[in-house]
PDB file of C-alpha atoms in Angstrom:
ATOM      1  CA  PHE Z 170       5.678  23.744  -1.707  1.00  0.00           C
ATOM      2  CA  ALA Z 171       4.917  27.457  -1.533  1.00  0.00           C
ATOM      3  CA  LYS Z 172       6.630  30.108  -3.597  1.00  0.00           C
ATOM      4  CA  VAL Z 173       6.666  33.867  -3.080  1.00  0.00           C
ATOM      5  CA  LEU Z 174       5.964  36.146  -6.036  1.00  0.00           C
ATOM      6  CA  ALA Z 175       6.773  39.857  -6.192  1.00  0.00           C
ATOM      7  CA  THR Z 176       4.226  42.041  -8.000  1.00  0.00           C
ATOM      8  CA  THR Z 177       4.210  45.737  -8.790  1.00  0.00           C
ATOM      9  CA  GLY Z 178       0.976  47.647  -8.510  1.00  0.00           C
ATOM     10  CA  ALA Z 179      -0.265  50.563 -10.650  1.00  0.00           C
ATOM     11  CA  ASP Z 180       1.030  53.018  -8.036  1.00  0.00           C
ATOM     12  CA  GLY Z 181       4.512  51.555  -8.219  1.00  0.00           C
ATOM     13  CA  THR Z 182       4.342  49.716  -4.900  1.00  0.00           C
ATOM     14  CA  ARG Z 183       5.587  46.151  -4.676  1.00  0.00           C
ATOM     15  CA  ALA Z 184       3.779  43.389  -2.847  1.00  0.00           C
ATOM     16  CA  LEU Z 185       4.659  39.802  -2.021  1.00  0.00           C
ATOM     17  CA  THR Z 186       2.112  37.056  -2.670  1.00  0.00           C
ATOM     18  CA  GLN Z 187       2.346  33.340  -1.923  1.00  0.00           C
ATOM     19  CA  SER Z 188       1.154  30.582  -4.256  1.00  0.00           C
ATOM     20  CA  MET Z 189       1.504  26.824  -4.703  1.00  0.00           C
ATOM     21  CA  ASN Z 190       4.792  25.715  -6.245  1.00  0.00           C
ATOM     22  CA  VAL Z 191       3.466  23.083  -8.639  1.00  0.00           C
ATOM     23  CA  SER Z 192       6.875  22.131 -10.009  1.00  0.00           C
ATOM     24  CA  ALA Z 193       8.160  21.351  -6.511  1.00  0.00           C
ATOM     25  CA  MET Z 194       5.202  19.048  -5.909  1.00  0.00           C
ATOM     26  CA  LYS Z 195       6.114  17.016  -9.009  1.00  0.00           C
ATOM     27  CA  ARG Z 196       9.670  16.268  -7.909  1.00  0.00           C
ATOM     28  CA  PRO Z 197      10.589  12.735  -6.751  1.00  0.00           C
ATOM     29  CA  PHE Z 198      10.232  12.276  -2.970  1.00  0.00           C
ATOM     30  CA  ALA Z 199       8.352  15.592  -2.728  1.00  0.00           C
ATOM     31  CA  PHE Z 200       6.250  14.336   0.178  1.00  0.00           C
ATOM     32  CA  VAL Z 201       8.935  12.446   2.052  1.00  0.00           C
ATOM     33  CA  ASP Z 202      10.002  13.855   5.402  1.00  0.00           C
ATOM     34  CA  ALA Z 203      13.615  14.653   4.576  1.00  0.00           C
ATOM     35  CA  THR Z 204      14.374  15.644   8.156  1.00  0.00           C
ATOM     36  CA  ASN Z 205      13.980  12.039   9.258  1.00  0.00           C
ATOM     37  CA  SER Z 206      16.377  10.611   6.735  1.00  0.00           C
ATOM     38  CA  GLY Z 207      19.105  13.180   7.141  1.00  0.00           C
ATOM     39  CA  ALA Z 208      19.734  13.401   3.408  1.00  0.00           C
ATOM     40  CA  ASN Z 209      18.237  13.205  -0.044  1.00  0.00           C
ATOM     41  CA  CYS Z 210      17.063   9.688  -0.862  1.00  0.00           C
ATOM     42  CA  GLY Z 211      17.656   9.947  -4.595  1.00  0.00           C
ATOM     43  CA  VAL Z 212      19.418   7.382  -6.722  1.00  0.00           C
ATOM     44  CA  GLY Z 213      22.723   9.208  -6.410  1.00  0.00           C
ATOM     45  CA  CYS Z 214      22.989   8.629  -2.667  1.00  0.00           C
ATOM     46  CA  ASP Z 215      26.087   7.216  -1.013  1.00  0.00           C
ATOM     47  CA  GLY Z 216      24.207   5.094   1.521  1.00  0.00           C
ATOM     48  CA  ALA Z 217      24.801   7.420   4.464  1.00  0.00           C
ATOM     49  CA  GLN Z 218      21.089   8.194   4.743  1.00  0.00           C
ATOM     50  CA  ASP Z 219      20.042   4.554   4.957  1.00  0.00           C
ATOM     51  CA  GLU Z 220      19.734   4.713   8.732  1.00  0.00           C
ATOM     52  CA  ALA Z 221      16.069   5.676   8.425  1.00  0.00           C
ATOM     53  CA  PRO Z 222      13.367   4.591   5.949  1.00  0.00           C
ATOM     54  CA  SER Z 223      11.582   7.007   3.663  1.00  0.00           C
ATOM     55  CA  VAL Z 224       8.019   7.443   4.887  1.00  0.00           C
ATOM     56  CA  ILE Z 225       5.178   9.882   4.359  1.00  0.00           C
ATOM     57  CA  ASP Z 226       5.615  13.211   6.066  1.00  0.00           C
ATOM     58  CA  GLU Z 227       2.615  13.141   8.393  1.00  0.00           C
ATOM     59  CA  ASN Z 228       3.088  16.837   9.197  1.00  0.00           C
ATOM     60  CA  SER Z 229       2.784  17.889   5.553  1.00  0.00           C
ATOM     61  CA  ASP Z 230       0.141  20.567   4.969  1.00  0.00           C
ATOM     62  CA  PHE Z 231      -0.396  19.141   1.505  1.00  0.00           C
ATOM     63  CA  LEU Z 232      -1.221  15.759   3.023  1.00  0.00           C
ATOM     64  CA  SER Z 233      -3.772  17.004   5.559  1.00  0.00           C
ATOM     65  CA  GLU Z 234      -5.147  20.130   3.899  1.00  0.00           C
ATOM     66  CA  VAL Z 235      -5.198  19.065   0.249  1.00  0.00           C
ATOM     67  CA  LEU Z 236      -4.776  15.362  -0.523  1.00  0.00           C
ATOM     68  CA  MET Z 237      -6.852  13.878   2.299  1.00  0.00           C
ATOM     69  CA  LYS Z 238      -9.558  16.504   2.026  1.00  0.00           C
ATOM     70  CA  VAL Z 239      -9.950  15.891  -1.699  1.00  0.00           C
ATOM     71  CA  CYS Z 240     -10.050  12.122  -1.165  1.00  0.00           C
ATOM     72  CA  ALA Z 241     -12.672  12.454   1.578  1.00  0.00           C
ATOM     73  CA  GLU Z 242     -14.842  14.871  -0.399  1.00  0.00           C
ATOM     74  CA  ARG Z 243     -14.692  12.847  -3.627  1.00  0.00           C
ATOM     75  CA  ASP Z 244     -14.707   9.440  -1.953  1.00  0.00           C
ATOM     76  CA  LEU Z 245     -11.338   8.467  -3.484  1.00  0.00           C
ATOM     77  CA  PRO Z 246      -8.902   5.907  -2.025  1.00  0.00           C
ATOM     78  CA  VAL Z 247      -5.190   6.371  -1.331  1.00  0.00           C
ATOM     79  CA  ALA Z 248      -2.868   3.526  -2.389  1.00  0.00           C
ATOM     80  CA  LEU Z 249       0.379   3.140  -0.438  1.00  0.00           C
ATOM     81  CA  LYS Z 250       3.382   0.927  -1.212  1.00  0.00           C
ATOM     82  CA  ILE Z 251       5.639   1.050   1.821  1.00  0.00           C
ATOM     83  CA  GLY Z 252       9.183  -0.068   2.484  1.00  0.00           C
ATOM     84  CA  ALA Z 253      11.392   0.547  -0.555  1.00  0.00           C
ATOM     85  CA  ARG Z 254      14.900   1.837   0.041  1.00  0.00           C
ATOM     86  CA  ARG Z 255      15.942   3.866  -2.964  1.00  0.00           C
ATOM     87  CA  GLY Z 256      19.447   3.708  -4.352  1.00  0.00           C
ATOM     88  CA  THR Z 257      20.841   0.830  -2.302  1.00  0.00           C
ATOM     89  CA  ASN Z 258      23.300   0.332  -5.162  1.00  0.00           C
ATOM     90  CA  PRO Z 259      23.340   3.588  -7.177  1.00  0.00           C
ATOM     91  CA  LYS Z 260      25.413   2.006  -9.955  1.00  0.00           C
ATOM     92  CA  LEU Z 261      22.421  -0.144 -10.899  1.00  0.00           C
ATOM     93  CA  LYS Z 262      20.241   2.970 -11.291  1.00  0.00           C
ATOM     94  CA  SER Z 263      16.524   2.037 -11.276  1.00  0.00           C
ATOM     95  CA  ALA Z 264      17.432  -1.610 -10.608  1.00  0.00           C
ATOM     96  CA  GLY Z 265      19.449  -0.723  -7.520  1.00  0.00           C
ATOM     97  CA  ASP Z 266      16.633  -0.221  -5.029  1.00  0.00           C
ATOM     98  CA  GLY Z 267      16.445  -2.334  -1.884  1.00  0.00           C
ATOM     99  CA  VAL Z 268      14.139  -2.964   1.042  1.00  0.00           C
ATOM    100  CA  VAL Z 269      13.707  -1.385   4.467  1.00  0.00           C
ATOM    101  CA  ALA Z 270      13.901  -4.264   6.952  1.00  0.00           C
ATOM    102  CA  PHE Z 271      11.362  -2.727   9.344  1.00  0.00           C
ATOM    103  CA  ALA Z 272       9.268   0.072   7.841  1.00  0.00           C
ATOM    104  CA  ASP Z 273       7.113   2.228  10.118  1.00  0.00           C
ATOM    105  CA  ALA Z 274       3.827   0.336   9.906  1.00  0.00           C
ATOM    106  CA  ALA Z 275       2.466   2.360  12.819  1.00  0.00           C
ATOM    107  CA  MET Z 276       2.371   5.310  10.423  1.00  0.00           C
ATOM    108  CA  LEU Z 277      -0.360   3.503   8.475  1.00  0.00           C
ATOM    109  CA  GLY Z 278      -2.415   3.063  11.637  1.00  0.00           C
ATOM    110  CA  ARG Z 279      -2.042   6.746  12.450  1.00  0.00           C
ATOM    111  CA  LEU Z 280      -3.255   7.728   8.993  1.00  0.00           C
ATOM    112  CA  CYS Z 281      -6.290   5.439   9.277  1.00  0.00           C
ATOM    113  CA  THR Z 282      -7.119   6.929  12.670  1.00  0.00           C
ATOM    114  CA  ARG Z 283      -6.559  10.515  11.629  1.00  0.00           C
ATOM    115  CA  PHE Z 284      -8.508  10.252   8.375  1.00  0.00           C
ATOM    116  CA  PRO Z 285     -11.388   7.805   9.006  1.00  0.00           C
ATOM    117  CA  LYS Z 286     -13.296   8.995   5.928  1.00  0.00           C
ATOM    118  CA  VAL Z 287     -10.456   8.052   3.578  1.00  0.00           C
ATOM    119  CA  ARG Z 288      -9.913   4.504   2.303  1.00  0.00           C
ATOM    120  CA  PHE Z 289      -6.333   3.251   2.287  1.00  0.00           C
ATOM    121  CA  LEU Z 290      -4.966   0.449   0.105  1.00  0.00           C
ATOM    122  CA  ALA Z 291      -1.600  -0.731   1.421  1.00  0.00           C
ATOM    123  CA  THR Z 292       1.135  -3.238   0.720  1.00  0.00           C
ATOM    124  CA  PHE Z 293       4.532  -3.631   2.396  1.00  0.00           C
ATOM    125  CA  LEU Z 294       7.778  -4.607   0.756  1.00  0.00           C
ATOM    126  CA  SER Z 295       9.394  -6.259   3.765  1.00  0.00           C
ATOM    127  CA  ARG Z 296       8.413  -9.678   5.011  1.00  0.00           C
ATOM    128  CA  ASN Z 297       8.850  -8.342   8.554  1.00  0.00           C
ATOM    129  CA  ASN Z 298       5.916  -5.929   8.272  1.00  0.00           C
ATOM    130  CA  GLN Z 299       3.309  -8.422   7.066  1.00  0.00           C
ATOM    131  CA  HIS Z 300       1.972  -9.531  10.451  1.00  0.00           C
ATOM    132  CA  GLU Z 301       1.517  -5.985  11.726  1.00  0.00           C
ATOM    133  CA  ALA Z 302      -0.224  -5.090   8.470  1.00  0.00           C
ATOM    134  CA  CYS Z 303      -2.735  -7.903   9.048  1.00  0.00           C
ATOM    135  CA  VAL Z 304      -3.361  -6.733  12.599  1.00  0.00           C
ATOM    136  CA  LEU Z 305      -3.967  -3.181  11.380  1.00  0.00           C
ATOM    137  CA  ALA Z 306      -6.431  -4.479   8.777  1.00  0.00           C
ATOM    138  CA  THR Z 307      -8.480  -6.082  11.580  1.00  0.00           C
ATOM    139  CA  LYS Z 308      -8.669  -2.739  13.413  1.00  0.00           C
ATOM    140  CA  PHE Z 309      -9.561  -0.295  10.637  1.00  0.00           C
ATOM    141  CA  ARG Z 310     -12.481  -0.647   8.228  1.00  0.00           C
ATOM    142  CA  ASN Z 311     -10.868   1.993   5.995  1.00  0.00           C
ATOM    143  CA  LEU Z 312      -7.791  -0.200   5.333  1.00  0.00           C
ATOM    144  CA  HIS Z 313      -7.400  -2.916   2.704  1.00  0.00           C
ATOM    145  CA  ILE Z 314      -4.227  -5.010   2.399  1.00  0.00           C
ATOM    146  CA  TYR Z 315      -3.196  -6.236  -1.032  1.00  0.00           C
ATOM    147  CA  GLY Z 316      -0.541  -8.111  -2.995  1.00  0.00           C
ATOM    148  CA  CYS Z 317       2.891  -9.602  -2.514  1.00  0.00           C
ATOM    149  CA  TRP Z 318       5.040  -6.814  -3.819  1.00  0.00           C
ATOM    150  CA  TRP Z 319       8.436  -7.017  -5.507  1.00  0.00           C
ATOM    151  CA  PHE Z 320      10.847  -8.843  -3.143  1.00  0.00           C
ATOM    152  CA  CYS Z 321       7.880 -10.625  -1.539  1.00  0.00           C
ATOM    153  CA  ASN Z 322       6.930 -12.067  -4.923  1.00  0.00           C
ATOM    154  CA  ASN Z 323       8.680 -15.390  -4.245  1.00  0.00           C
ATOM    155  CA  PRO Z 324       6.531 -18.546  -3.983  1.00  0.00           C
ATOM    156  CA  SER Z 325       7.786 -19.387  -0.473  1.00  0.00           C
ATOM    157  CA  ILE Z 326       7.053 -15.888   0.829  1.00  0.00           C
ATOM    158  CA  ILE Z 327       3.738 -15.655  -1.035  1.00  0.00           C
ATOM    159  CA  GLU Z 328       2.667 -18.888   0.670  1.00  0.00           C
ATOM    160  CA  GLU Z 329       3.687 -17.652   4.111  1.00  0.00           C
ATOM    161  CA  ILE Z 330       1.983 -14.269   3.715  1.00  0.00           C
ATOM    162  CA  THR Z 331      -1.194 -15.710   2.183  1.00  0.00           C
ATOM    163  CA  LYS Z 332      -1.527 -18.318   4.942  1.00  0.00           C
ATOM    164  CA  MET Z 333      -1.258 -15.606   7.561  1.00  0.00           C
ATOM    165  CA  ARG Z 334      -3.756 -13.362   5.806  1.00  0.00           C
ATOM    166  CA  VAL Z 335      -6.317 -16.137   5.417  1.00  0.00           C
ATOM    167  CA  GLU Z 336      -5.944 -17.075   9.091  1.00  0.00           C
ATOM    168  CA  MET Z 337      -6.276 -13.479  10.276  1.00  0.00           C
ATOM    169  CA  LEU Z 338      -8.486 -11.793   7.664  1.00  0.00           C
ATOM    170  CA  GLY Z 339     -10.494 -14.584   6.087  1.00  0.00           C
ATOM    171  CA  THR Z 340     -11.076 -13.395   2.528  1.00  0.00           C
ATOM    172  CA  SER Z 341     -10.981  -9.663   3.328  1.00  0.00           C
ATOM    173  CA  PHE Z 342      -7.791  -8.951   1.401  1.00  0.00           C
ATOM    174  CA  THR Z 343      -6.462  -9.107  -2.145  1.00  0.00           C
ATOM    175  CA  ALA Z 344      -3.991 -11.941  -2.568  1.00  0.00           C
ATOM    176  CA  GLN Z 345      -1.997 -10.613  -5.504  1.00  0.00           C
ATOM    177  CA  HIS Z 346      -1.746  -7.722  -7.954  1.00  0.00           C
ATOM    178  CA  SER Z 347       0.058  -7.462 -11.290  1.00  0.00           C
ATOM    179  CA  ASP Z 348       2.494  -4.637 -10.403  1.00  0.00           C
ATOM    180  CA  ALA Z 349       4.275  -5.300 -13.700  1.00  0.00           C
ATOM    181  CA  ARG Z 350       6.668  -2.696 -15.050  1.00  0.00           C
ATOM    182  CA  VAL Z 351       6.958  -4.893 -18.147  1.00  0.00           C
ATOM    183  CA  VAL Z 352       4.307  -7.292 -19.455  1.00  0.00           C
ATOM    184  CA  ASP Z 353       6.725 -10.235 -19.281  1.00  0.00           C
ATOM    185  CA  GLN Z 354       6.602 -10.111 -15.482  1.00  0.00           C
ATOM    186  CA  MET Z 355       2.990 -11.239 -15.509  1.00  0.00           C
ATOM    187  CA  LEU Z 356       3.874 -14.410 -17.410  1.00  0.00           C
ATOM    188  CA  TYR Z 357       5.381 -15.984 -14.303  1.00  0.00           C
ATOM    189  CA  LYS Z 358       3.732 -13.990 -11.521  1.00  0.00           C
ATOM    190  CA  TRP Z 359       0.156 -15.156 -12.019  1.00  0.00           C
ATOM    191  CA  PRO Z 360       0.813 -18.893 -12.635  1.00  0.00           C
ATOM    192  CA  HIS Z 361       2.954 -19.308  -9.524  1.00  0.00           C
ATOM    193  CA  SER Z 362       0.624 -17.106  -7.461  1.00  0.00           C
ATOM    194  CA  ARG Z 363      -2.409 -19.190  -8.447  1.00  0.00           C
ATOM    195  CA  ALA Z 364      -0.537 -22.394  -7.644  1.00  0.00           C
ATOM    196  CA  VAL Z 365       0.423 -21.124  -4.195  1.00  0.00           C
ATOM    197  CA  LEU Z 366      -3.096 -19.881  -3.523  1.00  0.00           C
ATOM    198  CA  ALA Z 367      -4.593 -23.243  -4.487  1.00  0.00           C
ATOM    199  CA  LYS Z 368      -2.239 -24.953  -2.029  1.00  0.00           C
ATOM    200  CA  VAL Z 369      -3.103 -22.552   0.810  1.00  0.00           C
ATOM    201  CA  LEU Z 370      -6.866 -22.717   0.263  1.00  0.00           C
ATOM    202  CA  GLY Z 371      -6.750 -26.491  -0.149  1.00  0.00           C
ATOM    203  CA  ALA Z 372      -5.177 -26.861   3.278  1.00  0.00           C
ATOM    204  CA  GLU Z 373      -7.809 -24.587   4.839  1.00  0.00           C
ATOM    205  CA  TYR Z 374     -10.683 -26.447   3.181  1.00  0.00           C
ATOM    206  CA  GLU Z 375      -9.226 -29.734   4.413  1.00  0.00           C
ATOM    207  CA  LYS Z 376      -9.416 -28.387   7.970  1.00  0.00           C
ATOM    208  CA  LEU Z 377     -13.058 -27.490   7.430  1.00  0.00           C
ATOM    209  CA  LEU Z 378     -13.862 -30.945   6.072  1.00  0.00           C
ATOM    210  CA  LEU Z 379     -12.192 -32.583   9.071  1.00  0.00           C
ATOM    211  CA  SER Z 380     -14.293 -30.416  11.359  1.00  0.00           C
ATOM    212  CA  GLY Z 381     -17.469 -31.694   9.716  1.00  0.00           C
ATOM    213  CA  TRP Z 382     -18.177 -28.823   7.313  1.00  0.00           C
ATOM    214  CA  THR Z 383     -19.365 -29.759   3.819  1.00  0.00           C
ATOM    215  CA  MET Z 384     -17.900 -27.542   1.130  1.00  0.00           C
ATOM    216  CA  SER Z 385     -19.700 -26.637  -2.089  1.00  0.00           C
ATOM    217  CA  ARG Z 386     -18.264 -25.511  -5.415  1.00  0.00           C
ATOM    218  CA  GLN Z 387     -20.141 -22.250  -5.003  1.00  0.00           C
ATOM    219  CA  GLU Z 388     -18.378 -21.508  -1.715  1.00  0.00           C
ATOM    220  CA  VAL Z 389     -14.965 -22.239  -3.207  1.00  0.00           C
ATOM    221  CA  ARG Z 390     -15.675 -19.997  -6.201  1.00  0.00           C
ATOM    222  CA  ARG Z 391     -16.882 -17.252  -3.829  1.00  0.00           C
ATOM    223  CA  ASP Z 392     -13.687 -17.355  -1.794  1.00  0.00           C
ATOM    224  CA  VAL Z 393     -11.413 -17.362  -4.831  1.00  0.00           C
ATOM    225  CA  ARG Z 394     -13.343 -14.492  -6.383  1.00  0.00           C
ATOM    226  CA  ARG Z 395     -13.039 -12.452  -3.198  1.00  0.00           C
ATOM    227  CA  ILE Z 396      -9.292 -12.779  -2.715  1.00  0.00           C
ATOM    228  CA  PHE Z 397      -8.623 -12.198  -6.420  1.00  0.00           C
ATOM    229  CA  GLY Z 398     -10.569  -8.950  -6.635  1.00  0.00           C
ATOM    230  CA  GLY Z 399     -14.020  -9.298  -5.113  1.00  0.00           C
ATOM    231  CA  SER Z 400     -12.934  -8.174  -1.660  1.00  0.00           C
ATOM    232  CA  TYR Z 401     -11.223  -5.166  -3.223  1.00  0.00           C
ATOM    233  CA  GLU Z 402     -14.361  -4.287  -5.175  1.00  0.00           C
ATOM    234  CA  ASP Z 403     -16.473  -4.533  -2.022  1.00  0.00           C
ATOM    235  CA  PHE Z 404     -14.010  -2.320  -0.169  1.00  0.00           C
ATOM    236  CA  MET Z 405     -14.047   0.266  -2.950  1.00  0.00           C
ATOM    237  CA  SER Z 406     -17.836   0.297  -3.178  1.00  0.00           C
ATOM    238  CA  LYS Z 407     -18.472   1.175   0.459  1.00  0.00           C
ATOM    239  CA  SER Z 408     -18.574   4.827   1.398  1.00  0.00           C
ATOM    240  CA  LEU Z 409     -16.959   6.188   4.536  1.00  0.00           C
ATOM    241  CA  ARG Z 410     -18.342   9.703   4.281  1.00  0.00           C
ATOM    242  CA  ASP Z 411     -20.617   9.209   7.275  1.00  0.00           C
ATOM    243  CA  GLN Z 412     -17.701   8.170   9.532  1.00  0.00           C
ATOM    244  CA  VAL Z 413     -16.923  10.419  12.478  1.00  0.00           C
TER     245      VAL Z 413
END
């Protein structure tokens, strides 16, 4: 992301100076580690590079020396959506993206460890990464798991993921997010998500009742509020600046 500029001084001598190449930083996949994929992951790919998923380049100077430092200093979160495979079918253009079966979830744990003063919001595209994501969320207070993204936005998968999150995280996650590229997508996403959530919570409350616990309307409203935004708001409101 650096570019070298040649300048001529008043005495006629030329000097080389280095500056940030802003245009390069704006390009698609600018912060992907291309050495891991073996090729460009753009839409025009031929599939040969699909052996490895596209992940954040953890060795990027921009990541460690610019982005994370700014986020830590200004108390800003970093949102990550992990696991898309670009250009699975190039002929479909923007509709031709697929999913990485097993994305590198350990990368998220390394980021949380390396940058404890930065808050991370994360969601995974593959069903296979959901359990590890929950485990990571129990280990790092600077990590918040959210949503059932894209190919996970099917009622059967939403139910499976939400059950697991409730069992492992209680209400310390965000059950769903809009993630709508067009408004029409929200017309079906929220009704079926609410229906699935009601089913999952109902089963959990039934277990509590059988154990002798008496539920109140206030407790139910509290839980629903938390997994539909309250937990996220609590996560965003806490500062990590004093973390070592």
